[in-house]
Coordinates of C-alpha atoms and ligand atoms in Angstrom, one line a residue:
M190 CA 48.7 33.1 17.8
A191 CA 45.5 35.3 18.1
Q192 CA 43.7 35.9 14.4
T193 CA 43.3 39.4 13.6
N194 CA 39.3 40.1 12.4
S195 CA 40.8 40.5 8.8
Q196 CA 42.5 36.7 9.1
Q197 CA 39.2 35.4 10.0
G198 CA 37.4 37.2 7.6
G199 CA 39.5 36.1 4.9
R200 CA 39.0 32.3 5.8
K201 CA 35.3 32.9 5.9
E202 CA 35.2 34.4 2.7
E203 CA 37.7 31.4 1.5
S204 CA 35.2 28.6 2.9
R205 CA 32.0 30.3 1.1
D206 CA 34.3 30.3 -1.9
A207 CA 35.1 26.4 -1.7
R208 CA 31.2 25.9 -0.9
R209 CA 30.0 27.7 -4.1
S210 CA 32.3 25.6 -6.0
V211 CA 31.3 22.4 -4.3
V212 CA 27.6 23.6 -5.1
E213 CA 28.6 24.2 -8.7
T214 CA 29.9 20.8 -9.1
V215 CA 26.3 19.7 -7.9
F216 CA 24.5 22.0 -10.4
A217 CA 27.1 20.6 -13.1
Y218 CA 26.3 16.5 -12.4
H219 CA 22.4 17.5 -12.8
E220 CA 22.7 19.4 -15.8
Q221 CA 24.8 16.8 -17.2
T222 CA 22.7 13.7 -16.6
K223 CA 19.7 15.2 -18.1
H224 CA 17.9 13.5 -20.6
H225 CA 16.6 15.8 -23.9
F226 CA 14.7 14.9 -26.2
H227 CA 17.6 14.5 -28.6
R228 CA 19.7 13.0 -26.2
Y229 CA 19.8 11.0 -22.8
A230 CA 22.5 11.0 -20.3
R231 CA 25.7 9.2 -21.0
T232 CA 25.5 5.3 -20.1
L233 CA 27.9 2.5 -22.7
G234 CA 25.4 2.7 -25.2
H235 CA 24.6 -1.1 -24.7
L236 CA 24.5 -3.4 -21.5
D237 CA 27.1 -5.8 -20.7
W238 CA 26.6 -8.7 -19.4
A239 CA 29.8 -9.8 -18.9
T240 CA 30.3 -7.8 -15.9
Q241 CA 26.4 -7.5 -14.8
P242 CA 26.3 -7.2 -11.0
H243 CA 26.0 -10.2 -8.7
P244 CA 22.3 -9.3 -7.0
F245 CA 23.3 -9.9 -3.5
R246 CA 26.2 -8.5 -1.2
Y247 CA 27.3 -10.6 1.7
Y248 CA 30.5 -10.3 4.0
E249 CA 32.0 -13.7 3.8
G250 CA 33.7 -15.3 7.3
S251 CA 31.3 -13.6 9.1
F252 CA 28.6 -15.0 12.0
Q253 CA 25.2 -15.3 10.1
A254 CA 22.1 -14.7 12.5
Q255 CA 19.0 -16.1 10.8
L256 CA 15.9 -13.9 11.1
V257 CA 12.9 -16.1 11.1
R258 CA 11.1 -16.0 7.5
S259 CA 7.7 -16.5 8.5
R260 CA 6.4 -14.3 12.0
S261 CA 3.3 -12.8 11.5
P262 CA 3.8 -9.1 13.3
R263 CA 0.2 -8.0 14.8
P264 CA -1.7 -7.4 12.6
L265 CA -2.7 -3.8 11.4
I266 CA -5.2 -1.8 9.4
Y267 CA -3.3 -0.5 6.5
D268 CA -4.6 3.0 7.5
R269 CA -2.9 2.8 10.7
L270 CA 0.6 2.5 8.9
Y271 CA 0.0 6.3 8.9
E272 CA -0.9 6.9 12.0
K273 CA 1.8 8.0 15.2
N274 CA 1.6 5.3 17.5
P275 CA -1.0 2.5 16.4
L276 CA 0.7 -0.1 18.2
S277 CA 3.2 -0.3 21.4
P278 CA 6.6 -0.9 21.6
Q279 CA 8.3 -3.9 21.5
A280 CA 11.9 -5.1 22.5
V281 CA 14.4 -5.5 20.3
D282 CA 15.0 -8.9 19.7
L283 CA 15.6 -11.2 16.4
D284 CA 11.9 -11.7 16.2
S285 CA 11.4 -7.7 16.3
L286 CA 14.0 -7.1 13.9
A287 CA 13.0 -9.8 11.4
D288 CA 10.2 -7.6 10.9
L289 CA 11.9 -4.7 10.7
F290 CA 13.7 -6.3 7.5
R291 CA 10.9 -8.7 6.2
Y292 CA 8.8 -5.6 5.5
S293 CA 11.0 -3.1 4.2
L294 CA 13.9 -4.1 2.5
A295 CA 13.1 -8.1 2.1
I296 CA 12.9 -10.7 -0.8
S297 CA 8.8 -10.5 -1.5
A298 CA 8.6 -12.8 -4.5
W299 CA 10.9 -14.8 -7.1
K300 CA 10.2 -14.6 -10.6
Q301 CA 10.6 -16.7 -14.2
A302 CA 10.4 -16.4 -17.3
G303 CA 12.1 -18.9 -19.6
S304 CA 15.5 -20.0 -17.8
S305 CA 15.6 -16.2 -16.5
R306 CA 15.0 -16.1 -12.6
W307 CA 15.2 -13.1 -10.5
A308 CA 14.3 -11.8 -6.7
L309 CA 11.7 -8.8 -6.3
R310 CA 12.0 -7.1 -3.0
I311 CA 9.5 -5.4 -0.8
N312 CA 11.4 -2.1 -1.7
P313 CA 11.5 -0.8 -5.5
S314 CA 14.8 -0.2 -7.1
S315 CA 15.7 1.5 -10.5
G316 CA 16.1 -1.4 -12.8
N317 CA 15.8 -4.0 -10.0
L318 CA 19.1 -3.4 -9.6
H319 CA 19.0 -2.9 -5.6
P320 CA 22.1 -0.8 -4.8
T321 CA 20.6 0.2 -1.3
E322 CA 22.5 -2.3 1.4
A323 CA 21.5 -2.0 5.2
Y324 CA 23.2 -2.0 8.5
A325 CA 21.9 -2.0 12.1
V326 CA 23.8 -1.1 15.2
L327 CA 22.3 -3.2 17.9
P328 CA 22.6 -3.4 21.5
P329 CA 23.7 -7.1 22.7
L330 CA 20.8 -10.1 21.5
S331 CA 20.4 -13.3 22.3
G332 CA 21.1 -15.6 19.6
A333 CA 23.5 -13.4 17.9
S334 CA 26.2 -11.6 20.1
A335 CA 26.6 -11.3 24.1
T336 CA 28.1 -7.4 23.0
P337 CA 26.8 -4.5 21.0
A338 CA 27.6 -5.2 17.3
L339 CA 27.3 -3.9 13.7
Y340 CA 25.3 -6.1 11.2
H341 CA 24.5 -5.9 7.6
Y342 CA 21.5 -7.2 6.3
V343 CA 21.4 -9.8 3.5
S344 CA 17.6 -10.1 2.3
E345 CA 18.4 -13.3 -0.1
S346 CA 18.5 -15.4 3.0
H347 CA 17.1 -13.0 5.9
V348 CA 20.0 -13.2 7.5
L349 CA 22.0 -10.7 9.8
E350 CA 26.1 -10.7 9.4
R351 CA 27.4 -9.8 12.3
R352 CA 30.2 -7.3 10.9
A353 CA 31.9 -5.9 14.0
S354 CA 32.0 -6.2 17.8
F355 CA 31.2 -3.2 20.2
S356 CA 32.5 -2.5 23.4
D357 CA 29.5 -1.4 26.0
D358 CA 31.6 2.2 26.3
V359 CA 31.4 2.2 22.6
W360 CA 27.3 1.2 22.5
R361 CA 27.0 3.9 25.5
S362 CA 29.0 6.9 23.5
F363 CA 26.3 6.2 21.1
T364 CA 23.4 5.7 22.9
K365 CA 23.6 8.3 25.9
S366 CA 21.7 10.6 24.1
L367 CA 18.9 8.2 23.1
P368 CA 15.6 7.0 25.1
E369 CA 15.9 3.2 26.5
G370 CA 15.4 0.9 23.7
S371 CA 17.2 2.3 20.9
F372 CA 19.0 1.4 17.9
L373 CA 20.5 2.8 14.9
V374 CA 20.2 1.8 11.4
G375 CA 22.6 3.0 8.5
L376 CA 21.7 2.9 4.6
S377 CA 24.9 3.0 2.2
S378 CA 24.6 2.9 -2.0
I379 CA 26.5 0.4 -3.9
I380 CA 26.6 3.0 -6.8
W381 CA 28.6 0.6 -9.5
R382 CA 25.1 -1.5 -9.7
E383 CA 23.2 1.3 -11.1
A384 CA 25.9 2.9 -13.3
W385 CA 26.3 -0.9 -14.8
K386 CA 23.3 0.1 -16.4
Y387 CA 22.5 4.0 -16.4
G388 CA 25.9 5.3 -16.5
E389 CA 26.0 8.8 -15.5
R390 CA 22.4 9.3 -14.4
A391 CA 22.8 6.6 -12.0
F392 CA 23.9 8.3 -8.7
R393 CA 20.2 10.2 -9.1
Y394 CA 18.7 6.1 -8.6
C395 CA 21.0 5.4 -6.0
Q396 CA 19.3 8.2 -4.0
H397 CA 15.3 7.6 -4.8
D398 CA 16.1 3.8 -3.9
V399 CA 18.0 5.2 -0.6
G400 CA 14.1 7.4 0.0
H401 CA 12.4 4.1 -1.3
A402 CA 14.2 2.5 1.6
V403 CA 13.8 4.7 4.1
A404 CA 10.0 5.1 3.9
S405 CA 10.1 1.1 3.7
L406 CA 11.6 1.2 7.0
R407 CA 9.6 3.8 8.4
F408 CA 6.5 1.8 7.9
A409 CA 7.8 -1.5 8.9
A410 CA 8.7 0.2 12.2
V411 CA 5.6 0.4 13.2
F412 CA 4.8 -2.6 13.0
S413 CA 7.3 -3.1 16.1
G414 CA 6.0 0.2 17.9
W415 CA 9.1 2.2 16.7
T416 CA 9.7 5.2 15.2
F417 CA 12.4 5.9 12.8
H418 CA 14.4 8.8 12.3
L419 CA 16.9 10.3 10.0
V420 CA 20.4 11.6 11.7
S421 CA 21.5 14.7 10.6
S422 CA 24.3 15.2 13.0
W423 CA 26.6 12.6 11.4
S424 CA 29.2 13.5 8.6
T425 CA 29.2 11.0 5.8
E426 CA 32.9 10.0 6.9
D427 CA 31.8 9.0 10.3
I428 CA 28.6 7.1 9.1
A429 CA 31.1 5.4 6.8
Q430 CA 33.6 4.5 9.8
L431 CA 31.1 3.3 11.9
L432 CA 29.5 1.4 9.1
G433 CA 32.6 -0.3 8.1
L434 CA 32.7 1.4 4.4
N435 CA 35.8 2.9 4.7
R436 CA 38.2 -0.4 5.4
T437 CA 39.5 -0.7 2.0
D438 CA 41.7 -3.3 2.7
D439 CA 38.3 -5.5 3.5
F440 CA 37.0 -4.0 0.3
C441 CA 40.1 -4.8 -2.0
E442 CA 38.4 -5.9 -5.3
A443 CA 34.8 -5.9 -4.1
E444 CA 33.0 -2.5 -5.1
L445 CA 33.0 0.0 -2.5
E446 CA 29.9 1.3 -0.7
E447 CA 28.9 5.0 -0.1
A448 CA 27.5 5.6 2.8
E449 CA 24.0 7.1 3.0
L450 CA 22.6 7.8 6.2
L451 CA 22.2 7.1 9.4
A452 CA 18.4 6.6 11.3
V453 CA 17.4 6.1 15.2
V454 CA 15.3 3.6 15.4
T455 CA 13.4 4.6 18.8
P456 CA 10.4 2.9 20.8
N457 CA 7.3 5.1 19.9
T458 CA 6.6 6.0 24.1
S459 CA 9.3 8.7 23.9
S460 CA 7.7 12.3 23.8
E461 CA 10.3 13.6 21.9
L462 CA 7.9 15.4 18.9
S463 CA 11.1 16.1 16.6
G464 CA 13.2 12.8 17.0
P465 CA 15.3 11.9 19.4
S466 CA 19.1 13.4 18.9
L467 CA 22.1 12.0 18.4
L468 CA 24.9 13.4 19.2
P469 CA 27.9 13.5 16.5
P470 CA 30.4 11.0 17.5
D471 CA 33.8 12.0 19.6
D472 CA 37.7 11.1 18.3
I473 CA 38.1 8.4 20.7
T474 CA 34.7 6.9 19.9
M475 CA 35.6 6.3 16.5
Q476 CA 39.1 5.5 17.0
R477 CA 38.0 2.5 19.5
I478 CA 35.5 1.6 16.4
R479 CA 38.4 2.1 14.0
E480 CA 40.5 -0.6 16.3
T481 CA 37.7 -3.1 17.1
T482 CA 37.2 -6.3 15.7
W483 CA 35.6 -6.6 12.3
Y484 CA 34.6 -9.4 10.5
G485 CA 34.0 -11.2 6.8
R486 CA 35.0 -9.4 3.7
P487 CA 32.5 -8.2 1.0
N488 CA 32.1 -10.3 -2.3
Q489 CA 32.9 -9.2 -5.5
L490 CA 29.8 -8.4 -7.6
S491 CA 31.3 -7.9 -11.0
G492 CA 35.0 -9.0 -12.6
S493 CA 35.5 -5.4 -14.2
H494 CA 34.1 -1.9 -13.6
V495 CA 33.2 1.5 -16.2
C496 CA 33.9 4.4 -14.2
W497 CA 32.2 7.5 -14.2
P498 CA 34.0 10.2 -13.4
V499 CA 31.1 12.7 -13.1
I500 CA 29.6 9.7 -10.5
E501 CA 32.7 10.2 -8.3
E502 CA 32.9 13.8 -8.6
V503 CA 28.8 14.5 -7.3
T504 CA 29.5 11.7 -4.8
I505 CA 32.0 13.6 -3.4
A506 CA 30.7 16.7 -3.7
T507 CA 27.2 15.6 -1.7
K508 CA 29.3 14.0 1.5
M509 CA 27.5 15.4 4.9
P510 CA 30.4 17.3 6.0
R511 CA 31.3 17.6 9.9
A512 CA 29.9 20.0 12.1
A513 CA 27.5 21.0 9.5
A514 CA 24.6 23.5 10.4
P515 CA 21.8 21.9 11.9
I516 CA 18.5 22.3 9.5
E517 CA 15.7 23.8 10.8
S518 CA 12.3 22.2 9.9
S519 CA 8.9 24.6 10.2
P520 CA 5.9 22.0 11.4
L521 CA 3.4 20.7 9.0
D522 CA 0.9 19.3 10.3
H523 CA -1.7 21.0 8.7
Q524 CA -2.9 20.0 5.2
R525 CA -3.7 16.6 5.7
S526 CA -7.6 16.0 4.3
E527 CA -10.0 15.0 6.6
N528 CA -10.7 12.2 4.3
T529 CA -7.8 10.1 4.7
Q530 CA -9.2 7.2 6.2
S531 CA -10.3 4.4 3.8
S532 CA -11.7 2.4 6.3
S533 CA -11.8 -0.5 4.4
G534 CA -9.8 -2.5 6.6
L535 CA -7.2 -3.6 4.6
N536 CA -4.0 -5.3 5.8
A537 CA -0.7 -3.3 6.2
R538 CA 1.4 -6.3 6.1
Q539 CA -0.7 -7.8 3.0
I540 CA -0.4 -4.2 0.8
I541 CA 3.2 -3.7 2.1
S542 CA 4.2 -7.3 0.6
Q543 CA 2.1 -7.4 -2.4
R544 CA 3.6 -4.1 -3.6
R545 CA 4.9 -4.2 -7.0
S546 CA 5.7 -1.8 -10.1
C547 CA 3.3 -2.3 -13.1
L548 CA 4.6 -2.5 -16.8
A549 CA 1.4 -1.8 -18.5
L550 CA -1.5 0.0 -17.9
D551 CA -4.9 -0.7 -19.5
G552 CA -5.6 2.8 -20.4
V553 CA -9.4 2.8 -20.3
S554 CA -9.8 2.5 -16.6
E555 CA -10.9 5.1 -13.8
I556 CA -10.8 6.3 -10.7
S557 CA -12.8 8.4 -8.1
R558 CA -12.0 12.0 -7.4
E559 CA -12.3 10.9 -3.6
R560 CA -10.0 8.1 -3.7
F561 CA -7.5 10.6 -6.3
I562 CA -8.1 13.4 -3.2
R563 CA -7.3 10.3 -1.2
M564 CA -4.0 9.2 -2.5
L565 CA -2.7 13.0 -2.7
A566 CA -3.6 13.8 0.8
R567 CA -1.5 10.6 2.1
T568 CA 1.9 12.6 0.1
L569 CA 1.2 15.5 2.4
P570 CA 3.8 15.7 5.0
G571 CA 2.6 16.0 9.0
P572 CA 4.0 14.4 11.6
H573 CA 3.1 11.5 11.3
P574 CA 4.4 8.1 9.3
P575 CA 6.6 8.2 6.6
W576 CA 7.0 12.1 6.6
D577 CA 8.4 12.2 10.8
A578 CA 11.5 10.1 9.9
L579 CA 12.5 13.3 7.9
Y580 CA 14.1 16.3 9.2
W581 CA 13.5 18.7 6.8
T582 CA 10.6 20.9 5.7
P583 CA 9.5 19.3 2.3
K584 CA 10.7 20.3 -0.6
I585 CA 9.0 18.6 -3.4
H586 CA 5.4 19.5 -5.0
L587 CA 3.8 17.3 -7.3
L588 CA 3.1 18.3 -10.9
L589 CA 0.2 15.9 -11.9
F590 CA -1.0 14.6 -15.4
V591 CA -5.0 14.1 -14.8
H592 CA -6.1 11.6 -17.3
R593 CA -9.0 9.5 -15.8
V594 CA -10.2 10.5 -12.6
V595 CA -14.3 10.7 -12.7
G596 CA -15.0 14.3 -11.8
L597 CA -12.3 16.1 -12.0
Q598 CA -11.7 17.0 -16.1
P599 CA -8.3 16.0 -17.7
G600 CA -5.6 18.5 -17.3
V601 CA -2.5 19.4 -15.3
Y602 CA -2.5 20.5 -11.9
I603 CA -0.3 21.2 -9.0
L604 CA -0.3 19.9 -5.2
V605 CA 1.7 22.5 -3.4
R606 CA 3.2 20.1 -0.4
D607 CA 4.5 22.9 1.3
Q608 CA 1.2 26.0 1.1
T609 CA 4.0 28.6 2.2
K610 CA 5.5 28.1 -1.2
T611 CA 2.3 28.8 -3.2
D612 CA 3.3 32.3 -4.4
V613 CA 7.2 31.8 -5.0
L614 CA 5.9 28.5 -6.9
R615 CA 3.3 30.6 -8.8
S616 CA 5.6 33.5 -10.0
A617 CA 8.1 31.4 -11.0
C618 CA 5.2 29.8 -13.4
D619 CA 4.0 31.1 -17.0
T620 CA 1.8 33.5 -16.4
K621 CA -1.2 31.7 -18.5
L622 CA -1.6 29.0 -15.9
V623 CA -5.0 29.6 -14.2
W624 CA -4.0 28.2 -10.8
Q625 CA -7.8 27.3 -10.4
T626 CA -9.4 25.4 -7.3
P627 CA -11.2 22.2 -8.9
A628 CA -15.0 21.6 -7.3
G629 CA -15.6 19.3 -5.4
V630 CA -12.1 19.2 -3.6
P631 CA -11.7 19.8 0.3
L632 CA -11.8 22.9 1.3
K633 CA -8.0 24.1 1.6
F634 CA -6.8 21.0 -0.2
P635 CA -3.4 22.4 -1.9
L636 CA -4.6 21.5 -5.2
Y637 CA -4.5 23.6 -8.3
L638 CA -5.8 23.2 -12.0
L639 CA -3.5 24.8 -14.2
V640 CA -4.2 23.5 -18.0
D641 CA -7.3 22.9 -18.9
A642 CA -6.5 19.9 -21.4
D643 CA -6.3 16.2 -22.6
C644 CA -2.2 15.6 -21.7
R645 CA -2.0 12.5 -22.3
K646 CA 0.7 12.8 -24.9
T647 CA 2.7 15.1 -23.2
A648 CA 2.6 13.0 -20.0
R649 CA 3.7 9.9 -22.3
A650 CA 6.5 12.2 -23.8
M651 CA 8.0 14.0 -20.7
S652 CA 8.1 10.3 -19.5
C653 CA 10.5 9.2 -22.2
Q654 CA 7.6 8.4 -24.6
Q655 CA 6.6 5.6 -21.9
D656 CA 3.2 4.3 -22.2
I657 CA 2.8 4.0 -18.3
A658 CA 2.6 7.5 -18.2
A659 CA -0.6 8.1 -20.1
D660 CA -2.5 5.1 -19.8
G661 CA -3.2 5.1 -15.8
F662 CA -5.2 7.6 -13.9
F663 CA -2.9 9.8 -13.7
S664 CA 0.9 10.4 -13.5
L665 CA 3.2 12.7 -12.1
G666 CA 6.8 14.8 -11.6
M667 CA 8.1 15.7 -8.6
L668 CA 9.1 19.3 -8.6
A669 CA 11.6 20.0 -6.4
E670 CA 12.7 23.8 -4.7
F671 CA 16.3 22.8 -5.9
A672 CA 18.7 25.8 -5.8
E673 CA 17.9 27.7 -3.0
P674 CA 18.1 24.5 -0.6
I675 CA 21.0 23.2 -2.0
Q676 CA 22.9 26.4 -1.3
Q677 CA 21.0 26.9 2.3
H678 CA 21.7 23.5 3.3
G679 CA 25.0 22.6 1.4
P680 CA 25.6 20.4 -1.7
S681 CA 25.0 17.1 0.7
F682 CA 21.2 18.1 0.3
Y683 CA 21.2 17.4 -3.0
R684 CA 20.7 13.8 -1.9
N685 CA 18.1 14.7 0.6
L686 CA 15.8 16.0 -2.3
F687 CA 16.1 12.7 -4.1
W688 CA 15.5 10.6 -0.9
E689 CA 12.3 13.1 -0.5
A690 CA 11.3 12.0 -3.7
G691 CA 11.7 8.2 -2.9
V692 CA 9.6 8.5 0.3
I693 CA 6.8 10.2 -2.0
G694 CA 7.1 7.3 -4.0
Q695 CA 7.2 4.4 -1.9
V696 CA 3.8 6.3 -0.5
L697 CA 1.9 5.9 -3.5
Y698 CA 3.4 2.8 -4.4
L699 CA 1.5 1.6 -1.3
E700 CA -1.7 3.5 -1.7
A701 CA -2.3 2.3 -5.2
E702 CA -2.6 -1.3 -4.1
A703 CA -4.6 -0.1 -1.4
A704 CA -7.2 0.9 -4.1
G705 CA -6.7 -2.3 -5.6
A706 CA -4.6 -0.4 -8.5
R707 CA -1.1 -0.4 -9.3
S708 CA 1.7 2.3 -10.1
T709 CA 5.4 2.5 -11.1
G710 CA 8.2 4.9 -10.3
I711 CA 9.7 6.7 -13.9
G712 CA 13.3 7.5 -13.5
C713 CA 13.4 8.1 -17.3
F714 CA 12.0 11.6 -18.1
F715 CA 13.3 14.3 -20.2
D716 CA 14.2 16.7 -17.4
D717 CA 13.8 20.7 -19.6
P718 CA 10.9 19.4 -21.4
V719 CA 8.9 19.1 -17.9
H720 CA 10.1 22.1 -16.7
D721 CA 8.5 24.0 -19.9
V722 CA 5.1 22.7 -19.4
L723 CA 4.8 25.2 -16.3
G724 CA 7.4 27.6 -17.8
L725 CA 9.9 27.4 -15.4
R726 CA 13.1 28.6 -15.9
G727 CA 16.9 28.3 -14.9
N728 CA 17.6 25.6 -11.6
Q729 CA 14.9 27.4 -8.9
F730 CA 12.4 24.0 -9.4
Q731 CA 13.8 20.9 -11.1
S732 CA 11.8 18.0 -11.5
L733 CA 13.3 14.5 -9.8
Y734 CA 11.2 11.8 -10.3
H735 CA 8.0 10.7 -12.2
F736 CA 5.2 8.5 -11.1
T737 CA 2.3 6.7 -12.6
V738 CA -0.8 5.0 -11.4
G739 CA -3.4 3.4 -12.9
M740 CA -5.1 -0.3 -13.6
P741 CA -2.2 -3.0 -14.4
I742 CA -2.5 -5.5 -17.2
E743 CA -0.6 -8.6 -15.9
D744 CA 1.9 -10.3 -17.9
N745 CA 0.6 -14.0 -17.5
R746 CA 3.5 -15.7 -19.3
L747 CA 5.6 -14.6 -15.5
Q748 CA 5.9 -17.4 -12.7
S749 CA 6.0 -16.4 -9.5
W750 CA 7.6 -18.2 -6.6
P751 CA 7.5 -17.0 -2.8
P752 CA 10.1 -15.2 -0.7
Y753 CA 11.7 -17.6 1.0
G754 CA 11.3 -21.7 1.7
E755 CA 9.3 -24.3 0.0
R756 CA 9.1 -23.0 -3.8
E757 CA 5.6 -23.6 -5.2
N758 CA 4.5 -22.1 -8.5
K759 CA 1.7 -20.0 -8.1
Ligands
FMN158 C1 13.8 5.2 -8.7 C2 13.3 4.3 -9.5 C3 12.9 4.0 -11.2 C4 12.2 3.6 -11.9 N1 12.1 4.0 -13.2 C5 11.2 3.4 -14.1 C6 10.9 3.7 -15.4 O1 11.4 4.7 -16.0 N2 10.3 2.9 -16.2 C7 10.0 1.6 -15.7 O2 9.0 0.6 -16.6 N3 9.9 1.4 -14.1 C8 10.6 2.3 -13.6 N4 11.4 1.9 -12.5 C9 10.3 0.7 -11.5 C10 11.6 -0.3 -11.4 O3 12.3 -0.9 -12.6 C11 10.8 -1.7 -10.6 O4 11.2 -0.9 -9.3 C12 11.7 -2.9 -10.2 O5 11.9 -3.8 -11.9 C13 11.3 -4.0 -9.3 O6 9.9 -4.4 -9.4 P1 9.1 -4.2 -8.7 O7 8.8 -2.9 -8.4 O8 7.8 -4.8 -9.0 O9 9.6 -4.7 -7.3 C14 11.8 2.3 -11.5 C15 12.0 2.4 -10.2 C16 12.8 3.0 -9.4 C17 12.9 2.6 -7.8

């Protein structure tokens, strides 16, 4: 029966109301999980060591394809990681996949203190809890499978576990719109891992970690001459189906994984500037995926769990729906400073592998203004790695607490990563801020001094009184355009904001290593007091992630072991 105009209008009205209420759920979660000077976001209040999650997920009973652990990919100078196509594309095989995972999500070292031993990885993670799991949907692979298949990556052993086999029809239905030689990578979060320690705020940390993993994968793809683009056309439910995460019978007692995103990996010879477009899956394909042969069962990480209802609510509220409107992004290839080459000849693989978080900073070392500008320039978006992985116009600006940069007065600064937003930001901030272009900064570089002051005390206080925020060259808060993008692109965009923050964080981690320094992501900060520094009101802008960069004090009590193979004490 044909619908009348008023019936259609009524439906639209209802769906607008429904979306508004889901957006409110997201805003409420964000509000509820803020740290305040007088009250932290809710946790258990103690760590229940009896339920500490096992650090690795496996699919027991699945076929395992061992990836080579000691391969050396083609040499690449660190600076060239940020170029569009520095290396020619390689075929997809177990060797090139070994490189992809080895330089993104693998173990980077084992550490030991007393009788405790733990792994560190190429990608960082809040509390080293590593909620992010990775999957790949690959063509037939010699040594792994004669048919297209879905694999799960296990960092502990550098192994791909075959989780499902797909028919050629299913494979073709994914790849028909993609350039020859493409494949898919999927990421998920085991939210429980973070919730075990961080309670209600854990959902945020899982999303940061996804962002770090995205940047890590994007950079690692460069070694094989591949591009890496996030997909905006698949719903969370369809991604879960493809990755087998909704197979509740398989998971049984094992902790569920939340589907996060899908990415297309493509040889970099493709001429498409905006990245390949993966079509949404059709119903027949999804049906075939459901009915295909699945292998293995996930291990259970903890004997029992604590449920945090607000996390369940925000997880549901932020799922990408089917047939979501595409997100238009405007090209921003402009702001990059001329001065981004450090010409130091550093080895990209070495920088990626040596990345670590600092535990303490020396409180005296300085960096030059030129180096500082170069680091910031690397966080500016452009049509090159890692920014070409993202499909939206950047939403995050950097609120900087500058302590020890030679040639720059200490103070509060802002780096406007999308210059079209300068006026909006300025009008949202306290009118007392000076918005001066500092002397010695390249022309049009979007850095402004806001307050001329020693801000070490403020920076420490904002980052939950952590000394590392005051003892480095600088620390910062990642200030996101918040309410409007979530209202415009839908509640799922809440996750994207944290992913963007994680990508910025990964760039800063590598830039710190390249400068002979060290950095640390800071998830613990007092949200609203940070906004007060700028006089921001309401939720037009929100600080989502903090970071610090400086000269580390090493803890020599820790023993260090290589990631794979023979253990040797360094
Ligand atoms: C999202 C996120 C939040 C973090 N928050 C803090 C923090 O508040 N304080 C801190 O000292 N370290 C923090 N870290 C650093 C982690 O503790 C560190 O990444 C983890 O222990 C693994 O060590 P690695 O980075 O050396 O591999 C954070 C890291 C991430 C990715």
